[in-house]
Amino acid sequence: MRIQAHAVKEKGGRTEPFTYERDLTGRDVLVKVTHCSVARGDVQYIDDDWGDARFPLVPGHEIVGVVEAAGADVADLRAGDRVGVGYQQGACFECAYCREGTEQLCPRQEVVAVDRYGGWADHIVVDGRFAFQLPAPLESAASAPLMSSGLTVFTAIRRAQLPTASRVAVMGVGGLGHLAIQFLHQMGHGVSALSHSPAKRQLIERLGGAYVDVADPEQRALHWQAFDFILSTVNVAYDLDSCVRMLKPKGQLCLVAGPVEQLKLSGGLLSNSMRAIYGNYIGSRADTASMLRFAAEHGVAAIVEVVPFARIDEAIDRVRGRDAPLGLVLENRA
């Protein structure tokens, strides 16, 4: 099948019309893309920040669309189903990670921008095991960021195995952070948001959190050993020691984004308190289904601005220049 897409053909380039061929196998579904995010990760792939982007590049890893056709081996999806598709689009289903249900760690996984063309297109063909039916309460545009940003923070939180009513914090209130605040609040935790931006106080409170100005040394000091769990969603350099000091003994810090610059840590802040630091990478298929159910049941949704695909380069520039709302989502209005 011929797919019409928007591709970037060189590092840092602009999008151009691009056509490619993709066969529909027995396990695949053909999805008409209705919505797709322009996320910071997409722009980082365009700029080849991690050195693994493959050009021509069709970004777009937070996708919502409608199934138009399904292969003979697809049992749980049919034409007309509304689905979400994320960053991972393939796995071997044979390795130890796949067998234990953590296929996001599969060494032969296939992901957008490295192995597969993404959702900046009129259609996408994807293994049906990585297309997830959206619960009816979820609105399409606001659900696109759930497929990667939402999944990443939801899985990170669940891994912490927090008792209900834990005291928790989210560092950074952007695309990842504003979803994390909602998930934590709806899970019954007391949530603070660690931010340098007083302008975000009203938003944070509306989402269920309390604003903490971490630019103020006195505010930081007031929160030493205050939190059972901190989720860091920022991708610029920050004072890691200061962040870890805000954890209680046995507290956990999870990083779901990271700056290019190296972060420095005083080891005694861990060894003397039994604190722990871990990272999280998207989530499994089971995690995805659980996250979508939770979002539908508890009203968790991304705050997005919707723009037509025709304004795709403008959207890229806005995300690159950090002149964008919490979520910027392309809509196929054809």
mmCIF file of C-alpha atoms in Angstrom:
data_model
loop_
_atom_site.group_PDB
_atom_site.id
_atom_site.type_symbol
_atom_site.label_atom_id
_atom_site.label_comp_id
_atom_site.label_asym_id
_atom_site.label_seq_id
_atom_site.Cartn_x
_atom_site.Cartn_y
_atom_site.Cartn_z
ATOM 1 C CA MET A 1 0.000 0.000 0.000
ATOM 2 C CA ARG A 2 1.174 3.533 -0.752
ATOM 3 C CA ILE A 3 1.327 5.806 2.317
ATOM 4 C CA GLN A 4 1.377 9.593 1.956
ATOM 5 C CA ALA A 5 3.469 11.161 4.706
ATOM 6 C CA HIS A 6 5.414 14.210 5.879
ATOM 7 C CA ALA A 7 9.128 13.359 6.016
ATOM 8 C CA VAL A 8 12.309 15.113 7.077
ATOM 9 C CA LYS A 9 15.157 14.116 4.787
ATOM 10 C CA GLU A 10 18.128 15.536 6.661
ATOM 11 C CA LYS A 11 19.119 16.486 10.189
ATOM 12 C CA GLY A 12 17.288 19.627 11.290
ATOM 13 C CA GLY A 13 15.397 19.836 7.994
ATOM 14 C CA ARG A 14 11.873 20.867 7.084
ATOM 15 C CA THR A 15 9.146 18.419 6.219
ATOM 16 C CA GLU A 16 8.486 17.406 2.629
ATOM 17 C CA PRO A 17 5.772 15.284 1.002
ATOM 18 C CA PHE A 18 6.910 11.674 1.058
ATOM 19 C CA THR A 19 5.405 8.442 -0.232
ATOM 20 C CA TYR A 20 6.405 4.954 0.827
ATOM 21 C CA GLU A 21 5.126 1.409 0.323
ATOM 22 C CA ARG A 22 4.044 -0.840 3.174
ATOM 23 C CA ASP A 23 2.369 -4.235 2.834
ATOM 24 C CA LEU A 24 -0.421 -5.322 5.175
ATOM 25 C CA THR A 25 0.505 -8.705 6.683
ATOM 26 C CA GLY A 26 -1.734 -11.059 8.617
ATOM 27 C CA ARG A 27 -1.003 -9.440 11.988
ATOM 28 C CA ASP A 28 -1.180 -5.830 10.771
ATOM 29 C CA VAL A 29 -3.859 -3.182 10.859
ATOM 30 C CA LEU A 30 -4.191 -0.230 8.506
ATOM 31 C CA VAL A 31 -5.016 2.874 10.525
ATOM 32 C CA LYS A 32 -6.224 6.173 9.094
ATOM 33 C CA VAL A 33 -4.465 8.799 11.203
ATOM 34 C CA THR A 34 -6.847 11.398 12.601
ATOM 35 C CA HIS A 35 -4.543 12.937 15.234
ATOM 36 C CA CYS A 36 -0.820 12.863 15.988
ATOM 37 C CA SER A 37 1.248 14.832 18.471
ATOM 38 C CA VAL A 38 4.198 17.036 17.689
ATOM 39 C CA ALA A 39 6.159 16.139 20.823
ATOM 40 C CA ARG A 40 9.576 17.288 21.955
ATOM 41 C CA GLY A 41 10.871 13.780 21.283
ATOM 42 C CA ASP A 42 9.843 14.129 17.641
ATOM 43 C CA VAL A 43 11.847 17.337 17.319
ATOM 44 C CA GLN A 44 14.805 15.719 19.052
ATOM 45 C CA TYR A 45 14.720 12.981 16.420
ATOM 46 C CA ILE A 46 14.587 15.594 13.643
ATOM 47 C CA ASP A 47 17.657 17.209 15.203
ATOM 48 C CA ASP A 48 19.208 13.740 15.730
ATOM 49 C CA ASP A 49 19.986 14.540 19.360
ATOM 50 C CA TRP A 50 20.544 10.858 20.206
ATOM 51 C CA GLY A 51 22.446 9.971 17.033
ATOM 52 C CA ASP A 52 20.154 7.109 15.979
ATOM 53 C CA ALA A 53 17.578 8.808 13.730
ATOM 54 C CA ARG A 54 17.262 7.360 10.232
ATOM 55 C CA PHE A 55 16.536 9.692 7.343
ATOM 56 C CA PRO A 56 14.219 10.117 5.559
ATOM 57 C CA LEU A 57 12.403 10.378 8.844
ATOM 58 C CA VAL A 58 8.636 10.328 9.385
ATOM 59 C CA PRO A 59 8.170 11.295 13.046
ATOM 60 C CA GLY A 60 5.032 11.026 15.115
ATOM 61 C CA HIS A 61 4.844 8.556 18.006
ATOM 62 C CA GLU A 62 1.596 9.582 19.722
ATOM 63 C CA ILE A 63 -1.122 8.584 17.276
ATOM 64 C CA VAL A 64 -4.894 8.243 17.274
ATOM 65 C CA GLY A 65 -6.807 6.958 14.267
ATOM 66 C CA VAL A 66 -9.451 4.619 12.922
ATOM 67 C CA VAL A 67 -8.841 1.074 11.696
ATOM 68 C CA GLU A 68 -9.637 0.764 7.987
ATOM 69 C CA ALA A 69 -8.472 -2.817 7.455
ATOM 70 C CA ALA A 70 -7.159 -5.691 9.546
ATOM 71 C CA GLY A 71 -5.064 -8.705 8.595
ATOM 72 C CA ALA A 72 -6.426 -12.242 8.815
ATOM 73 C CA ASP A 73 -4.589 -12.944 12.092
ATOM 74 C CA VAL A 74 -5.955 -9.889 13.939
ATOM 75 C CA ALA A 75 -8.741 -11.111 16.217
ATOM 76 C CA ASP A 76 -9.516 -8.139 18.475
ATOM 77 C CA LEU A 77 -9.705 -5.184 16.054
ATOM 78 C CA ARG A 78 -11.951 -4.503 13.079
ATOM 79 C CA ALA A 79 -12.655 -1.724 10.604
ATOM 80 C CA GLY A 80 -14.143 1.302 12.344
ATOM 81 C CA ASP A 81 -12.409 0.794 15.697
ATOM 82 C CA ARG A 82 -10.743 3.889 17.132
ATOM 83 C CA VAL A 83 -7.222 3.101 18.293
ATOM 84 C CA GLY A 84 -4.126 4.640 19.787
ATOM 85 C CA VAL A 85 -0.612 3.789 18.607
ATOM 86 C CA GLY A 86 2.588 4.721 20.428
ATOM 87 C CA TYR A 87 6.345 4.751 20.090
ATOM 88 C CA GLN A 88 6.890 0.978 20.039
ATOM 89 C CA GLN A 89 5.431 -0.812 17.019
ATOM 90 C CA GLY A 90 7.070 -4.206 17.057
ATOM 91 C CA ALA A 91 8.761 -6.860 19.212
ATOM 92 C CA CYS A 92 10.049 -10.396 18.730
ATOM 93 C CA PHE A 93 7.612 -11.994 21.253
ATOM 94 C CA GLU A 94 10.235 -14.715 21.790
ATOM 95 C CA CYS A 95 12.899 -13.268 24.125
ATOM 96 C CA ALA A 96 12.824 -13.379 27.920
ATOM 97 C CA TYR A 97 11.528 -9.815 28.151
ATOM 98 C CA CYS A 98 8.662 -10.485 25.774
ATOM 99 C CA ARG A 99 7.777 -13.727 27.543
ATOM 100 C CA GLU A 100 7.589 -11.950 30.916
ATOM 101 C CA GLY A 101 5.393 -9.179 29.488
ATOM 102 C CA THR A 102 7.953 -6.378 29.301
ATOM 103 C CA GLU A 103 8.181 -6.305 25.523
ATOM 104 C CA GLN A 104 9.246 -2.637 25.661
ATOM 105 C CA LEU A 105 12.676 -4.013 26.631
ATOM 106 C CA CYS A 106 12.853 -6.434 23.705
ATOM 107 C CA PRO A 107 16.305 -6.158 22.065
ATOM 108 C CA ARG A 108 14.617 -6.534 18.662
ATOM 109 C CA GLN A 109 11.872 -4.006 19.265
ATOM 110 C CA GLU A 110 10.884 -1.643 16.452
ATOM 111 C CA VAL A 111 10.196 1.998 17.238
ATOM 112 C CA VAL A 112 9.208 5.168 15.410
ATOM 113 C CA ALA A 113 12.023 7.196 13.818
ATOM 114 C CA VAL A 114 14.608 4.429 14.161
ATOM 115 C CA ASP A 115 12.931 1.358 12.661
ATOM 116 C CA ARG A 116 9.499 2.523 11.486
ATOM 117 C CA TYR A 117 7.823 5.510 9.882
ATOM 118 C CA GLY A 118 5.533 7.335 12.279
ATOM 119 C CA GLY A 119 2.199 9.079 12.382
ATOM 120 C CA TRP A 120 2.854 12.284 10.470
ATOM 121 C CA ALA A 121 0.984 10.686 7.590
ATOM 122 C CA ASP A 122 -2.493 9.969 6.284
ATOM 123 C CA HIS A 123 -2.220 6.293 7.303
ATOM 124 C CA ILE A 124 0.023 3.969 9.252
ATOM 125 C CA VAL A 125 0.377 0.191 9.079
ATOM 126 C CA VAL A 126 1.196 -1.330 12.457
ATOM 127 C CA ASP A 127 1.287 -4.743 14.110
ATOM 128 C CA GLY A 128 -2.203 -5.027 15.604
ATOM 129 C CA ARG A 129 -0.699 -6.039 18.940
ATOM 130 C CA PHE A 130 0.553 -2.450 19.258
ATOM 131 C CA ALA A 131 -2.742 -0.761 18.346
ATOM 132 C CA PHE A 132 -4.977 -0.206 21.361
ATOM 133 C CA GLN A 133 -8.707 0.357 21.248
ATOM 134 C CA LEU A 134 -9.578 3.643 22.958
ATOM 135 C CA PRO A 135 -12.312 3.609 25.598
ATOM 136 C CA ALA A 136 -15.322 5.640 24.499
ATOM 137 C CA PRO A 137 -14.939 8.437 27.110
ATOM 138 C CA LEU A 138 -11.510 9.431 25.772
ATOM 139 C CA GLU A 139 -11.519 12.331 23.302
ATOM 140 C CA SER A 140 -9.231 11.686 20.339
ATOM 141 C CA ALA A 141 -6.996 14.781 20.282
ATOM 142 C CA ALA A 142 -6.506 14.839 24.061
ATOM 143 C CA SER A 143 -5.700 11.123 24.044
ATOM 144 C CA ALA A 144 -2.854 11.214 21.520
ATOM 145 C CA PRO A 145 -0.253 12.282 24.152
ATOM 146 C CA LEU A 146 -1.387 9.454 26.404
ATOM 147 C CA MET A 147 0.142 6.957 23.978
ATOM 148 C CA SER A 148 3.714 7.845 24.972
ATOM 149 C CA SER A 149 3.893 10.688 27.500
ATOM 150 C CA GLY A 150 0.970 9.330 29.497
ATOM 151 C CA LEU A 151 2.170 5.740 29.290
ATOM 152 C CA THR A 152 5.687 6.677 30.406
ATOM 153 C CA VAL A 153 4.629 8.521 33.555
ATOM 154 C CA PHE A 154 1.835 6.065 34.431
ATOM 155 C CA THR A 155 4.205 3.090 34.276
ATOM 156 C CA ALA A 156 6.882 4.959 36.217
ATOM 157 C CA ILE A 157 4.402 5.697 39.002
ATOM 158 C CA ARG A 158 3.079 2.148 39.148
ATOM 159 C CA ARG A 159 6.630 0.789 39.421
ATOM 160 C CA ALA A 160 7.112 2.763 42.650
ATOM 161 C CA GLN A 161 4.353 0.679 44.334
ATOM 162 C CA LEU A 162 3.324 3.602 46.518
ATOM 163 C CA PRO A 163 0.878 3.202 49.388
ATOM 164 C CA THR A 164 -2.271 5.303 48.981
ATOM 165 C CA ALA A 165 -1.923 8.861 50.313
ATOM 166 C CA SER A 166 1.838 8.982 49.799
ATOM 167 C CA ARG A 167 3.423 12.412 49.596
ATOM 168 C CA VAL A 168 4.772 12.801 46.076
ATOM 169 C CA ALA A 169 6.178 15.440 43.742
ATOM 170 C CA VAL A 170 6.496 16.009 40.014
ATOM 171 C CA MET A 171 9.471 17.967 38.722
ATOM 172 C CA GLY A 172 8.539 19.903 35.590
ATOM 173 C CA VAL A 173 5.022 20.770 34.442
ATOM 174 C CA GLY A 174 5.150 20.191 30.699
ATOM 175 C CA GLY A 175 3.737 17.492 28.440
ATOM 176 C CA LEU A 176 4.823 14.659 30.746
ATOM 177 C CA GLY A 177 4.479 16.490 34.035
ATOM 178 C CA HIS A 178 0.915 17.742 33.673
ATOM 179 C CA LEU A 179 -0.250 14.187 32.985
ATOM 180 C CA ALA A 180 1.765 12.829 35.920
ATOM 181 C CA ILE A 181 0.096 15.290 38.310
ATOM 182 C CA GLN A 182 -3.318 14.078 37.170
ATOM 183 C CA PHE A 183 -2.463 10.388 37.479
ATOM 184 C CA LEU A 184 -0.942 10.813 40.956
ATOM 185 C CA HIS A 185 -3.839 12.934 42.192
ATOM 186 C CA GLN A 186 -6.405 10.453 40.894
ATOM 187 C CA MET A 187 -4.487 7.597 42.553
ATOM 188 C CA GLY A 188 -5.067 9.278 45.903
ATOM 189 C CA HIS A 189 -1.641 10.788 46.599
ATOM 190 C CA GLY A 190 -0.777 14.242 47.916
ATOM 191 C CA VAL A 191 0.927 15.879 44.935
ATOM 192 C CA SER A 192 3.314 18.832 44.767
ATOM 193 C CA ALA A 193 4.734 20.240 41.540
ATOM 194 C CA LEU A 194 8.347 21.438 41.632
ATOM 195 C CA SER A 195 8.581 24.304 39.176
ATOM 196 C CA HIS A 196 10.489 27.506 38.437
ATOM 197 C CA SER A 197 7.403 29.138 36.938
ATOM 198 C CA PRO A 198 4.919 30.924 39.221
ATOM 199 C CA ALA A 199 2.729 31.416 36.143
ATOM 200 C CA LYS A 200 1.923 27.692 36.316
ATOM 201 C CA ARG A 201 0.529 27.803 39.857
ATOM 202 C CA GLN A 202 -3.109 28.075 38.751
ATOM 203 C CA LEU A 203 -2.727 25.204 36.273
ATOM 204 C CA ILE A 204 -1.008 23.009 38.871
ATOM 205 C CA GLU A 205 -3.765 23.602 41.387
ATOM 206 C CA ARG A 206 -6.453 22.910 38.797
ATOM 207 C CA LEU A 207 -4.800 19.551 38.021
ATOM 208 C CA GLY A 208 -4.761 18.576 41.689
ATOM 209 C CA GLY A 209 -1.286 19.628 42.796
ATOM 210 C CA ALA A 210 0.375 22.209 45.065
ATOM 211 C CA TYR A 211 2.962 24.596 43.630
ATOM 212 C CA VAL A 212 6.504 24.584 45.047
ATOM 213 C CA ASP A 213 8.878 27.263 43.736
ATOM 214 C CA VAL A 214 12.179 25.386 43.501
ATOM 215 C CA ALA A 215 13.932 28.535 42.299
ATOM 216 C CA ASP A 216 13.621 29.740 45.913
ATOM 217 C CA PRO A 217 16.295 28.192 48.191
ATOM 218 C CA GLU A 218 14.049 28.643 51.227
ATOM 219 C CA GLN A 219 11.242 26.718 49.531
ATOM 220 C CA ARG A 220 13.645 23.916 48.668
ATOM 221 C CA ALA A 221 14.902 23.779 52.232
ATOM 222 C CA LEU A 222 11.346 23.599 53.570
ATOM 223 C CA HIS A 223 10.874 20.399 51.570
ATOM 224 C CA TRP A 224 14.000 18.498 52.600
ATOM 225 C CA GLN A 225 12.986 14.877 53.275
ATOM 226 C CA ALA A 226 9.371 15.706 52.428
ATOM 227 C CA PHE A 227 8.504 13.234 49.661
ATOM 228 C CA ASP A 228 8.101 9.480 49.332
ATOM 229 C CA PHE A 229 8.457 9.743 45.551
ATOM 230 C CA ILE A 230 9.620 12.320 43.016
ATOM 231 C CA LEU A 231 9.074 11.971 39.279
ATOM 232 C CA SER A 232 11.481 14.050 37.188
ATOM 233 C CA THR A 233 10.149 14.969 33.751
ATOM 234 C CA VAL A 234 12.636 17.717 32.871
ATOM 235 C CA ASN A 235 15.169 17.469 30.062
ATOM 236 C CA VAL A 236 17.450 20.347 31.067
ATOM 237 C CA ALA A 237 20.259 20.217 33.593
ATOM 238 C CA TYR A 238 19.298 20.626 37.253
ATOM 239 C CA ASP A 239 20.755 20.184 40.749
ATOM 240 C CA LEU A 240 20.284 16.454 41.307
ATOM 241 C CA ASP A 241 21.610 16.600 44.881
ATOM 242 C CA SER A 242 18.975 19.168 45.797
ATOM 243 C CA CYS A 243 16.270 16.979 44.309
ATOM 244 C CA VAL A 244 17.408 13.861 46.170
ATOM 245 C CA ARG A 245 17.516 15.769 49.462
ATOM 246 C CA MET A 246 13.773 16.291 49.117
ATOM 247 C CA LEU A 247 13.216 12.538 49.401
ATOM 248 C CA LYS A 248 12.456 10.888 52.703
ATOM 249 C CA PRO A 249 14.674 7.987 53.763
ATOM 250 C CA LYS A 250 13.739 5.058 51.497
ATOM 251 C CA GLY A 251 12.232 7.562 49.063
ATOM 252 C CA GLN A 252 12.369 6.995 45.313
ATOM 253 C CA LEU A 253 13.308 9.269 42.434
ATOM 254 C CA CYS A 254 12.306 8.235 38.913
ATOM 255 C CA LEU A 255 13.712 9.918 35.806
ATOM 256 C CA VAL A 256 11.580 9.736 32.667
ATOM 257 C CA ALA A 257 13.484 12.429 30.789
ATOM 258 C CA GLY A 258 17.097 13.445 30.879
ATOM 259 C CA PRO A 259 19.254 16.354 29.781
ATOM 260 C CA VAL A 260 22.133 15.940 27.392
ATOM 261 C CA GLU A 261 24.381 17.370 30.121
ATOM 262 C CA GLN A 262 25.657 14.993 32.789
ATOM 263 C CA LEU A 263 23.915 15.160 36.164
ATOM 264 C CA LYS A 264 26.169 14.930 39.245
ATOM 265 C CA LEU A 265 25.154 13.091 42.398
ATOM 266 C CA SER A 266 26.766 12.834 45.837
ATOM 267 C CA GLY A 267 26.640 9.121 46.531
ATOM 268 C CA GLY A 268 26.163 9.555 50.254
ATOM 269 C CA LEU A 269 22.681 10.932 49.636
ATOM 270 C CA LEU A 270 21.701 7.386 48.638
ATOM 271 C CA SER A 271 23.865 5.159 50.789
ATOM 272 C CA ASN A 272 23.091 6.963 54.048
ATOM 273 C CA SER A 273 19.319 6.965 53.578
ATOM 274 C CA MET A 274 18.394 3.922 51.461
ATOM 275 C CA ARG A 275 16.987 6.255 48.825
ATOM 276 C CA ALA A 276 16.783 4.894 45.273
ATOM 277 C CA ILE A 277 16.939 6.333 41.768
ATOM 278 C CA TYR A 278 15.553 4.524 38.740
ATOM 279 C CA GLY A 279 14.463 5.274 35.204
ATOM 280 C CA ASN A 280 11.467 4.277 33.147
ATOM 281 C CA TYR A 281 11.001 3.638 29.432
ATOM 282 C CA ILE A 282 7.459 3.779 28.018
ATOM 283 C CA GLY A 283 5.526 0.667 29.142
ATOM 284 C CA SER A 284 4.323 -2.746 28.089
ATOM 285 C CA ARG A 285 1.183 -3.570 26.131
ATOM 286 C CA ALA A 286 -0.516 -4.517 29.397
ATOM 287 C CA ASP A 287 0.593 -1.202 30.917
ATOM 288 C CA THR A 288 -0.873 0.635 27.924
ATOM 289 C CA ALA A 289 -4.262 -1.011 28.263
ATOM 290 C CA SER A 290 -4.278 -0.367 32.021
ATOM 291 C CA MET A 291 -3.306 3.280 31.538
ATOM 292 C CA LEU A 292 -6.076 3.886 28.986
ATOM 293 C CA ARG A 293 -8.676 2.311 31.270
ATOM 294 C CA PHE A 294 -7.508 4.407 34.210
ATOM 295 C CA ALA A 295 -7.534 7.613 32.153
ATOM 296 C CA ALA A 296 -11.063 6.917 30.937
ATOM 297 C CA GLU A 297 -12.364 6.060 34.395
ATOM 298 C CA HIS A 298 -10.769 9.048 36.131
ATOM 299 C CA GLY A 299 -10.922 11.754 33.460
ATOM 300 C CA VAL A 300 -7.189 12.050 32.837
ATOM 301 C CA ALA A 301 -6.521 13.885 29.575
ATOM 302 C CA ALA A 302 -3.797 15.965 27.993
ATOM 303 C CA ILE A 303 -4.288 19.698 27.601
ATOM 304 C CA VAL A 304 -3.710 20.235 23.888
ATOM 305 C CA GLU A 305 -3.901 22.740 21.088
ATOM 306 C CA VAL A 306 -5.100 21.204 17.824
ATOM 307 C CA VAL A 307 -3.692 22.414 14.493
ATOM 308 C CA PRO A 308 -4.121 21.071 10.950
ATOM 309 C CA PHE A 309 -1.417 18.940 9.345
ATOM 310 C CA ALA A 310 -0.867 21.782 6.857
ATOM 311 C CA ARG A 311 0.787 23.764 9.689
ATOM 312 C CA ILE A 312 3.211 21.020 10.608
ATOM 313 C CA ASP A 313 6.435 23.037 10.164
ATOM 314 C CA GLU A 314 5.012 25.877 12.236
ATOM 315 C CA ALA A 315 4.195 23.347 14.946
ATOM 316 C CA ILE A 316 7.750 21.955 14.858
ATOM 317 C CA ASP A 317 9.202 25.450 15.220
ATOM 318 C CA ARG A 318 6.967 26.169 18.184
ATOM 319 C CA VAL A 319 7.964 22.989 19.990
ATOM 320 C CA ARG A 320 11.654 23.540 19.234
ATOM 321 C CA GLY A 321 11.407 27.107 20.520
ATOM 322 C CA ARG A 322 9.380 26.033 23.575
ATOM 323 C CA ASP A 323 6.605 28.329 22.343
ATOM 324 C CA ALA A 324 3.884 25.712 22.588
ATOM 325 C CA PRO A 325 1.186 24.640 25.039
ATOM 326 C CA LEU A 326 1.402 21.457 27.063
ATOM 327 C CA GLY A 327 0.420 19.414 24.001
ATOM 328 C CA LEU A 328 0.416 20.279 20.308
ATOM 329 C CA VAL A 329 -1.611 17.838 18.207
ATOM 330 C CA LEU A 330 -1.954 17.664 14.441
ATOM 331 C CA GLU A 331 -5.405 16.891 13.067
ATOM 332 C CA ASN A 332 -6.101 15.324 9.686
ATOM 333 C CA ARG A 333 -9.181 17.208 8.543
ATOM 334 C CA ALA A 334 -9.440 15.540 5.138
#
